[in-house]
Amino acid sequence: IFEVGDVVLLNGESDVGAVNRRHLAALYCNANSGFE
């Protein structure tokens, strides 16, 4: 399972007061599960 999403963060140094960041999350499942 994986997900890519945009996250808005407040940033006082930016012209508009916020910046967009793209984050990635992934999950691998098996007989022994874990996060990678």
Short mmCIF file of C-alpha atoms in Angstrom, two decimals, residues 28-35:
data_model
loop_
_atom_site.label_atom_id
_atom_site.label_comp_id
_atom_site.label_asym_id
_atom_site.label_seq_id
_atom_site.Cartn_x
_atom_site.Cartn_y
_atom_site.Cartn_z
CA TYR A 28 4.78 -3.63 3.09
CA CYS A 29 2.88 -6.62 4.52
CA ASN A 30 4.11 -10.20 4.67
CA ALA A 31 4.17 -13.05 7.18
CA ASN A 32 6.47 -10.63 9.03
CA SER A 33 4.98 -7.16 8.58
CA GLY A 34 6.92 -3.91 8.82
CA PHE A 35 7.17 -0.31 7.65
#
